[in-house]
Coordinates of C-alpha atoms in Angstrom, one line a residue:
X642 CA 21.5 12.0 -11.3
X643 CA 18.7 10.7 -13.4
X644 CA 15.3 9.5 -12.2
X645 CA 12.1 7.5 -13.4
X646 CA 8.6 8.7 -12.3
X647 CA 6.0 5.4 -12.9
X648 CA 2.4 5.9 -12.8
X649 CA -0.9 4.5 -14.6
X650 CA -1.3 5.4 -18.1
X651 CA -5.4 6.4 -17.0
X652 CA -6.1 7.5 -13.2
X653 CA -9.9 8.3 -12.4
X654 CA -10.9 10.0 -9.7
X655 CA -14.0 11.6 -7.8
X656 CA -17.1 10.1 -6.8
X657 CA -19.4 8.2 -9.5
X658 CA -16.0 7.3 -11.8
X659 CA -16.8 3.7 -11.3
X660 CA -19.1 4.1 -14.2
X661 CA -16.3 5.9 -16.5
X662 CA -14.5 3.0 -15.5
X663 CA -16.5 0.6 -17.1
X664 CA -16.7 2.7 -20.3
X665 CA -12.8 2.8 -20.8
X666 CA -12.8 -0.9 -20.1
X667 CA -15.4 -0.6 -23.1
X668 CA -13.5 1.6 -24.9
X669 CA -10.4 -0.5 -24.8
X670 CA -11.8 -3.0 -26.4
X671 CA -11.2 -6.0 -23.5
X672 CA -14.1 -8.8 -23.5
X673 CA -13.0 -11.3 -20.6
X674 CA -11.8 -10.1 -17.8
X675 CA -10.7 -11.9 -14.2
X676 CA -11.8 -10.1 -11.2
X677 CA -9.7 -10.6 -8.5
X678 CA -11.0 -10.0 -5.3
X679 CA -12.2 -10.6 -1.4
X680 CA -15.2 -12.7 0.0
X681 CA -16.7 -10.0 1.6
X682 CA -16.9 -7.6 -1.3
X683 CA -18.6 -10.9 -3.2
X684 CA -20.9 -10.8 -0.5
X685 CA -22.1 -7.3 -0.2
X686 CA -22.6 -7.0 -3.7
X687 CA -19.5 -4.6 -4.7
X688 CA -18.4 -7.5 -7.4
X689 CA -22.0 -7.8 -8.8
X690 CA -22.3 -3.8 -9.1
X691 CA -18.9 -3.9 -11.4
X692 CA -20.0 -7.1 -13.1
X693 CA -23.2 -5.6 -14.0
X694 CA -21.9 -2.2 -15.3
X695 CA -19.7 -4.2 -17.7
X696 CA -22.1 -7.0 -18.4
X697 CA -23.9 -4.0 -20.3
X698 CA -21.3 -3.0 -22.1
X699 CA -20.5 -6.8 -23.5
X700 CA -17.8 -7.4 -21.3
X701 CA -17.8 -10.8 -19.4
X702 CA -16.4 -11.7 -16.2
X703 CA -15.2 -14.8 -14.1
X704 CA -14.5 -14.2 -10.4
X705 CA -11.5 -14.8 -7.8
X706 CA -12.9 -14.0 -4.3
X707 CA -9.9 -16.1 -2.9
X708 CA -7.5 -13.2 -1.7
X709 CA -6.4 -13.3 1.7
X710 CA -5.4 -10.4 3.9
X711 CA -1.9 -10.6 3.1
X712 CA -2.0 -12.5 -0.1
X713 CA -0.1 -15.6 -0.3
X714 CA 1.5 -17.4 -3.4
X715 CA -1.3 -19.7 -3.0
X716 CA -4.4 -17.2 -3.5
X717 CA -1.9 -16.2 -7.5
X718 CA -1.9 -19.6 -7.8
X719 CA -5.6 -20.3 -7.7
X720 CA -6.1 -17.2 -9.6
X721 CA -3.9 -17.9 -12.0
X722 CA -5.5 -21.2 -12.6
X723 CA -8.9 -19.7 -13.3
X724 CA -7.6 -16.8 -15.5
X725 CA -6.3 -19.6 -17.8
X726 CA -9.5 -21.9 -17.5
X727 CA -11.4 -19.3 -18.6
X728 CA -9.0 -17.6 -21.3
X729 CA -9.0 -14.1 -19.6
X730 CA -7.9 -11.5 -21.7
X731 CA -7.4 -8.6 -18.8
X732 CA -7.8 -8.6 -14.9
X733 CA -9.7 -6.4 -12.9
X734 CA -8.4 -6.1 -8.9
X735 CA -11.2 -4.9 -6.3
X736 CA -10.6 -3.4 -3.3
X737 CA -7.8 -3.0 -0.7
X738 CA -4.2 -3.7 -1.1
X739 CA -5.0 -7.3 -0.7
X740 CA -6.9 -7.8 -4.0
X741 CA -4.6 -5.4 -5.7
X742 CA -1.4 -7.2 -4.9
X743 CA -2.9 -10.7 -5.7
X744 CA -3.9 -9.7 -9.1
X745 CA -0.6 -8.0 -10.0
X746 CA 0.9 -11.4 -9.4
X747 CA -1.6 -13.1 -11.5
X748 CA -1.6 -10.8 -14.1
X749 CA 2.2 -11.0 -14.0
X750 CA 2.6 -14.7 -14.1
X751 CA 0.0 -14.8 -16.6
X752 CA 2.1 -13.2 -19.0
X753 CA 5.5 -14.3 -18.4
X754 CA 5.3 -17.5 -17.1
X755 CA 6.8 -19.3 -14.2
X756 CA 5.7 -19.1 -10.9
X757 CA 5.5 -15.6 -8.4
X758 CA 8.6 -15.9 -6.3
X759 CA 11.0 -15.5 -9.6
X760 CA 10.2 -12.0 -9.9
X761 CA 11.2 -10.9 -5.9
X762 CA 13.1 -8.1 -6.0
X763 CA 13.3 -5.2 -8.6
X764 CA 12.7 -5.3 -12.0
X765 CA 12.8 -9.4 -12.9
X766 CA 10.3 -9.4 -15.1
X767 CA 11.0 -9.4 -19.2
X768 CA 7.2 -8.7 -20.3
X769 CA 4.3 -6.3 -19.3
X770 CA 1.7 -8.4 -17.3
X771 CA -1.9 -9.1 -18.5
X772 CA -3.6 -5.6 -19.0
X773 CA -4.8 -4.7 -14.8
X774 CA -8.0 -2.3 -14.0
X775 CA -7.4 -1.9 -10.5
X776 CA -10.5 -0.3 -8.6
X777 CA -9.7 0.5 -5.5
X778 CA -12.4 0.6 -2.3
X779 CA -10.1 1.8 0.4
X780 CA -7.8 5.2 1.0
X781 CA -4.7 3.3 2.1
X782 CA -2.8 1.4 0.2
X783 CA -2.3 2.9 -3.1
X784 CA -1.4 -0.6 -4.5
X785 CA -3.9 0.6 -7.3
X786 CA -1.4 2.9 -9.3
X787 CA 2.0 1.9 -7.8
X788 CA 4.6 -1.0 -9.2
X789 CA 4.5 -2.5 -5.9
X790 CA 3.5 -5.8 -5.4
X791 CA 3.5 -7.7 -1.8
X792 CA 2.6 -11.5 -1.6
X793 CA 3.2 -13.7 1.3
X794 CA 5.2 -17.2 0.9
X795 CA 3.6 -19.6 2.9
X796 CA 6.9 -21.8 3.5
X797 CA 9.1 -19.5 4.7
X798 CA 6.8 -16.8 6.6
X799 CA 8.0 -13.7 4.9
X800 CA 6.7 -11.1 2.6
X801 CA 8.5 -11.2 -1.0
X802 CA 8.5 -7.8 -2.5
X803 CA 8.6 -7.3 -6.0
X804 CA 8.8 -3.9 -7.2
X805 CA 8.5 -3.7 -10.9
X806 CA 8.0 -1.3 -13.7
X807 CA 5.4 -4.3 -15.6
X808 CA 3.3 -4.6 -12.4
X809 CA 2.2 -1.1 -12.6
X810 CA -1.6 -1.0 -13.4
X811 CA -3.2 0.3 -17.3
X812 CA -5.8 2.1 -15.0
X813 CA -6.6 3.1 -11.9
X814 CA -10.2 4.0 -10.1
X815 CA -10.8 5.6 -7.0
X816 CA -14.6 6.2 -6.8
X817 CA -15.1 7.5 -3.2
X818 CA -18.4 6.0 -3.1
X819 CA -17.0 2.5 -2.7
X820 CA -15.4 3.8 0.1
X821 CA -18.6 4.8 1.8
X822 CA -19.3 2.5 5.7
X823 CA -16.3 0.8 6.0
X824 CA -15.5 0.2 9.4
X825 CA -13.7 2.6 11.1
X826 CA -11.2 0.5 12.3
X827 CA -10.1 -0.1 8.1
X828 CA -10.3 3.3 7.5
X829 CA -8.0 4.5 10.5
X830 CA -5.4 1.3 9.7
X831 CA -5.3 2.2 5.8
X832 CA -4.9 5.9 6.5
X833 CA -2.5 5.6 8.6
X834 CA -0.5 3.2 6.2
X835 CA -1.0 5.9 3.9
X836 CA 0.9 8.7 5.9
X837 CA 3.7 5.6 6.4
X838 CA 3.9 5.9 2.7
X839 CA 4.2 10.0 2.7
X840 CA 6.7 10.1 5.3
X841 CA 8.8 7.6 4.3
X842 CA 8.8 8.8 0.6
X843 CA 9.5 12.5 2.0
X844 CA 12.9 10.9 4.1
X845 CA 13.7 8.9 1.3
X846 CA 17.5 9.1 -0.4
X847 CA 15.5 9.1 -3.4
X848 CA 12.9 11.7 -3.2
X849 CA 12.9 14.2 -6.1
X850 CA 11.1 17.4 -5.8
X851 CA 8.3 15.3 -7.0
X852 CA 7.6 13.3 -4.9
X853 CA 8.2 15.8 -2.1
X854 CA 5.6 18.0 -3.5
X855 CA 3.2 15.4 -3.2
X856 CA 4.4 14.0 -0.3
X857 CA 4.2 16.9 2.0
X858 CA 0.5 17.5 0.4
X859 CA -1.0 14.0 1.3
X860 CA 0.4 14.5 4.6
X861 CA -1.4 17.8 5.0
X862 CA -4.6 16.2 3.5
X863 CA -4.3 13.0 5.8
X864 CA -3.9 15.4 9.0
X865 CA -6.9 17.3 8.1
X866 CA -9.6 14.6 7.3
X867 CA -8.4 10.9 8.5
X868 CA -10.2 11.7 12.0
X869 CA -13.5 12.2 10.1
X870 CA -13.1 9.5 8.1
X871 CA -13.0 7.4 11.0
X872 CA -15.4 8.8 12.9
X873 CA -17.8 9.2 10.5
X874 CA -18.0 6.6 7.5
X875 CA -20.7 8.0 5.2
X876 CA -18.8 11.4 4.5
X877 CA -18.3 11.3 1.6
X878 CA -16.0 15.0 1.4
X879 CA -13.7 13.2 4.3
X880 CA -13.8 10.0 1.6
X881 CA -12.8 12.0 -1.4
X882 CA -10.1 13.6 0.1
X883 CA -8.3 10.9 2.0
X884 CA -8.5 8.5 -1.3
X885 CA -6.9 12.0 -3.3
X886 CA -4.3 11.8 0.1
X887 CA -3.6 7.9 -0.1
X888 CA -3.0 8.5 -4.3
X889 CA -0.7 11.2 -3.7
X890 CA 1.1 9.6 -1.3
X891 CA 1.5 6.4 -3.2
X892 CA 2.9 8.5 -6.2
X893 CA 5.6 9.7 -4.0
X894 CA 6.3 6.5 -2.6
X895 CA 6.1 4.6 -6.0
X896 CA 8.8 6.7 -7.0
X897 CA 11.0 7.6 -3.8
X898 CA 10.3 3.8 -2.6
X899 CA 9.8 3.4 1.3
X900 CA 12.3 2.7 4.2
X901 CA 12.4 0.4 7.9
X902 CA 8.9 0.7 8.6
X903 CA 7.7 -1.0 5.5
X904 CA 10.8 -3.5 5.7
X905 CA 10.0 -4.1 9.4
X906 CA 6.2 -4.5 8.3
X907 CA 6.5 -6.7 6.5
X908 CA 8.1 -8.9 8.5
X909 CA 5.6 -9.1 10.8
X910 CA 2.8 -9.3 8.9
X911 CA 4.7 -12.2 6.7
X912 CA 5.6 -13.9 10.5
X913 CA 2.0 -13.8 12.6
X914 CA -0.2 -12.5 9.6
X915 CA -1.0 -9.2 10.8
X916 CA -2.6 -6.4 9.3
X917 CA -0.4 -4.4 7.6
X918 CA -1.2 -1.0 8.1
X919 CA -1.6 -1.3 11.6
X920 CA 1.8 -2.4 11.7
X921 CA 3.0 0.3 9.7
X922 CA 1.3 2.7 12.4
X923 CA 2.8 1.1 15.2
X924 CA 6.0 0.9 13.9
X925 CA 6.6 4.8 12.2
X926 CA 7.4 7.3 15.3
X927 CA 10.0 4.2 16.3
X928 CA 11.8 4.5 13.0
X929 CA 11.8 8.1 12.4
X930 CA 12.9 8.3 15.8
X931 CA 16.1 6.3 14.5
X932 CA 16.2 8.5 11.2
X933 CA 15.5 11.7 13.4
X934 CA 19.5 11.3 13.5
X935 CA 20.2 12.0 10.1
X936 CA 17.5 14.2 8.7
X937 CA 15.8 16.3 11.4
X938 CA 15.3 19.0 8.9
X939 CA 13.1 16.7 7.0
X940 CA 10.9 15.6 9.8
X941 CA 10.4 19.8 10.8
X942 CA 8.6 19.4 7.3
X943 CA 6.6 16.6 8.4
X944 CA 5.6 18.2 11.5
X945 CA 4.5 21.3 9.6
X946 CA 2.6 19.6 7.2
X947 CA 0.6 17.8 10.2
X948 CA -0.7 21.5 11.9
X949 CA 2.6 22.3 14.2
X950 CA 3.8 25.6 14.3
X951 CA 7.2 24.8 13.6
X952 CA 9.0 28.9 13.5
X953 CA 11.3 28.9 16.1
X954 CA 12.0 25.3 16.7
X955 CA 15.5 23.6 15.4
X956 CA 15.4 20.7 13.4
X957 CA 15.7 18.6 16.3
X958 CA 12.7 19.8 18.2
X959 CA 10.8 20.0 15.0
X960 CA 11.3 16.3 14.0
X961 CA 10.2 15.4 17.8
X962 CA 7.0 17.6 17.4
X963 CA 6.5 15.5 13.9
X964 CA 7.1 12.2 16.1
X965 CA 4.6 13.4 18.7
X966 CA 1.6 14.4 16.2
X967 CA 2.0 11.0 14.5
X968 CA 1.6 9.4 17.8
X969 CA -1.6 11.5 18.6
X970 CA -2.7 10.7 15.2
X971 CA -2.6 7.1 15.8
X972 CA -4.3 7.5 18.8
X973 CA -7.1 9.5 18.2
X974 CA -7.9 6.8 15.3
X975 CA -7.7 3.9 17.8
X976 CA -4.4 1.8 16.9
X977 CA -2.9 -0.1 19.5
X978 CA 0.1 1.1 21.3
X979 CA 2.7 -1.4 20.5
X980 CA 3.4 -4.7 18.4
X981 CA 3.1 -6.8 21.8
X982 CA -0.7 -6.5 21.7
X983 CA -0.9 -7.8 18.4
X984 CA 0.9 -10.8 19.2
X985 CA 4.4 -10.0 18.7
X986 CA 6.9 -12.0 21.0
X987 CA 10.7 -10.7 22.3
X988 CA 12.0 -13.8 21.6
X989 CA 11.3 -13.8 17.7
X990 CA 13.3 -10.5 17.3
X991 CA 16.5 -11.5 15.8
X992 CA 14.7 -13.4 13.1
X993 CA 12.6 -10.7 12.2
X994 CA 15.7 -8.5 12.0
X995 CA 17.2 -10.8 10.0
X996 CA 14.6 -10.4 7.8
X997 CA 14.0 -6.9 7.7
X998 CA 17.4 -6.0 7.0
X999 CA 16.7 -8.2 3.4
X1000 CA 14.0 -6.4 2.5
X1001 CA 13.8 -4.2 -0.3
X1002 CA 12.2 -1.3 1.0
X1003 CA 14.8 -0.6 3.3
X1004 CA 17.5 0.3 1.0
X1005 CA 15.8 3.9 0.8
X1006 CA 16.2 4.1 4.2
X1007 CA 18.1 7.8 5.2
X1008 CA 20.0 5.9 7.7
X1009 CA 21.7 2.2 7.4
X1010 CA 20.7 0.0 10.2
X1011 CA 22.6 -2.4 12.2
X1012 CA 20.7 -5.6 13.1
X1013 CA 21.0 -4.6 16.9
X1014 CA 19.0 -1.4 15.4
X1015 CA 16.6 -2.5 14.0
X1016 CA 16.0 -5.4 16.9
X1017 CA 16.4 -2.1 19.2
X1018 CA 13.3 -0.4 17.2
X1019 CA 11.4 -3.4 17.4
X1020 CA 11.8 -3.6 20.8
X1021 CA 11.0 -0.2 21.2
X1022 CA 8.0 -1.1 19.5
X1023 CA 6.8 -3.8 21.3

C-alpha cells in the first residue's frame, strides 16, 4: 500500500520566528501581499506588527479583516475581490483556523478560477493556489500547515470540506508569542480540537507509522501542558509546547485524515454556527465510544499517552480509561457537557446525520456508521 505525507515546504517554529518570517517573505522575493484575517486581531494591533515587519523589508500589504468564525463563501468572496483590486501577488493568513481556512480559499480561487464550492471534496483543483504564509496565533487548529480547508455555505447550512494537495500552505509560522493572553476559554476549545485531531489520526484506517509517531506525541504533549495553558495565558513554556502539540497533531491528521467527530462537527457548526472546537470536544469520548468496538487496542495507546497506567488492563478497559481521561480533560478546561447547551435541538438530528454521513472526514472512520449511529452518538451527545 502506498502513501503520500503533505506538509509545508518551510515550517518555523519557537518564540520570536515572526521576525524570520518576514525575512523569508523577503527572501522570496514577494512585494504584495493580502492579509487575510479577523477584526479583532486588526484591532489589537497583531496585523500592524506583521505589516510593519514587512513594510521594512519593502513588502506592501492590503488587508481582509472580514473572516468569520466559521468562514463562509461570502468572507472568499470579499477577499477574493480585494486580492484582485489590488493585484496581490501572495496571501498571508493570521490567526486561528478561521483566517487560515478563508485565505486557502482565496488564494485557491485566485489561481484557478471559478468560485469555492467547485473544489468540495478531494483533490479538485488543477493548479497550486496563490503562494499562502500562514502565521498562526492559536495552538489548535493546525489549518496553518495542513491541506485542509473548511468554509461554510451560507444557503445550505453545511460545512464544504475541501481537502487538497494545492491548498497546503508555502510556509508556516508558529511564533508562541502571538499566542501569549488569549482567553482561556480559546485556548482550552483549540486544544482540545487539537487532541480531536491526534486521536482521530491515531484510529484512522490510514495512519502510517508516521503519523502515529506523532500522533501519540502530541497527545502526550497536550496531556501535559493544555491545563496550564488555560489557566495561565502568559506562559510562554505551556505556549511553546501546545503550538509544537497542535503542529504535530495536524501532521498526523493532514495525512491519516480525521473520522465522525470532525464529520459530525461540522455539521453543527455549518447548522447553528458553533464554535468548532468545542464541538469537537463535546463530541470525541461519544465517538470513540462507538469506535471503542473496533479498535480498543488503539484507544489503550491513547489512554497511555494521556498519564494512565495502562499494564494490566485489556484493550477494552484501556480504551474506557482513554474515554474517561478525555472527559476529565475537557472538564478541567471548562467545555460544556453536551451539544444541548450550545443550542443543539433533538429534533434536528436526522438532518444532521444526513449530513454527517456526506462528509469527507468520515471516510477514515475505523468503523462505518449507520445513520441511526451516528443520530444515536449525537443523541448521546446532547
Amino acid at each position: 500500500m502506498t502513501s503520500a505525507f503533505f506538509i509545508p515546504t518551510v515550517n518555523l517554529m519557537g518564540a520570536g520566528c515572526l521576525k524570520d518570517a518576514a525575512d523569508t517573505i523577503q527572501a522570496q522575493g514577494f512585494k504584495n501581499g493580502l492579509i487575510v484575517t479577523d477584526n479583532v486581531l486588526n484591532q489589537i494591533g497583531v496585523v500592524k506588527q506583521v505589516q510593519d515587519l514587512l513594510s521594512e523589508r519593502d513588502v506592501s500589504t492590503v488587508v481582509f479583516d472580514g473572516t468569520q468564525p466559521n468562514p463562509t463563501i461570502g468572507n472568499v468572496n470579499a477577499g477574493l475581490a480585494l486580492l484582485k483590486q489590488h493585484q496581490c501577488d501572495f496571501v498571508i493568513s493570521l490567526g486561528g483556523g478561521s483566517p487560515h481556512d478563508c485565505a486557502k480559499g482565496v488564494a485557491l480561487v485566485a489561481a484557478n478560477g471559478g468560485q469555492i464550492g467547485d473544489y468540495e471534496g478531494v483533490d479538485q483543483s488543477a493548479k497550486p493556489m496563490l503562494p499562502l504564509i500562514a502565521i498562526n496565533t492559536t495552538a489548535g487548529t493546525a489549518s496553518e500547515m495542513t491541506r485542509f480547508c473548511i468554509i461554510t455555505d451560507e444557503e445550505r447550512h453545511i460545512k464544504m470540506a475541501i481537502v487538497d494537495k494545492h491548498t497546503t500552505p508555502l510556509i508556516s509560522v508558529n511564533d508562541p508569542e502571538l499566542m501569549l493572553a488569549k482567553p482561556a476559554s480559546l485556548t482550552a476549545a483549540t486544544g482540545m480540537d487539537a487532541l480531536t485531531h491526534a486521536v482521530e489520526a491515531y484510529v484512522s484506517i490510514a495512519a502510517t507509522p508516521i503519523t502515529d509517531a506523532v500522533a501519540i506525541k502530541a497527545i502526550e504533549l497536550i496531556q501535559a501542558h493544555l491545563r496550564t495553558a488555560v489557566a495561565n495565558g502568559d506562559d510562554i513554556e505551556a505556549r511553546e509546547q501546545m503550538a509544537y502539540a497542535q503542529f504535530m497533531a495536524g501532521m498526523a491528521f493532514n495525512n491519516a485524515s480525521l473520522g465522525y467527530v470532525h464529520a459530525m462537527a461540522h455539521q453543527l457548526g455549518g447548522f447553528y454556527n458553533l464554535p468548532h472546537g468545542v464541538c469537537n470536544a463535546i463530541l470525541l469520548p461519544h465517538v470513540q465510544r462507538y469506535n471503542a468496538q473496533v479498535c480498543p487496542e488503539r484507544l489503550r495507546d491513547v489512554a497511555k499517552a494521556m498519564g494512565v497506567n495502562v499494564a494490566g488492563m485489556t484493550p477494552e478497559q484501556g480504551a474506557d480509561a482513554a474515554i474517561s481521561a478525555i472527559v476529565t480533560l475537557a472538564k478541567d478546561v471548562g467545555i460544556p457537557n453536551g451539544i444541548e447547551q450550545l443550542g443543539a435541538k433533538l429534533e434536528d438530528i436526522p438532518t444532521l446525520a444526513d449530513n454527517a454521513l456526506k462528509d469527507a472526514c468520515g471516510f477514515t472512520n475505523p468503523k462505518q456508521a449507520t445513520r441511526d449511529e451516528i443520530s444515536e452518538i449525537f443523541q448521546a451527545a446532547m
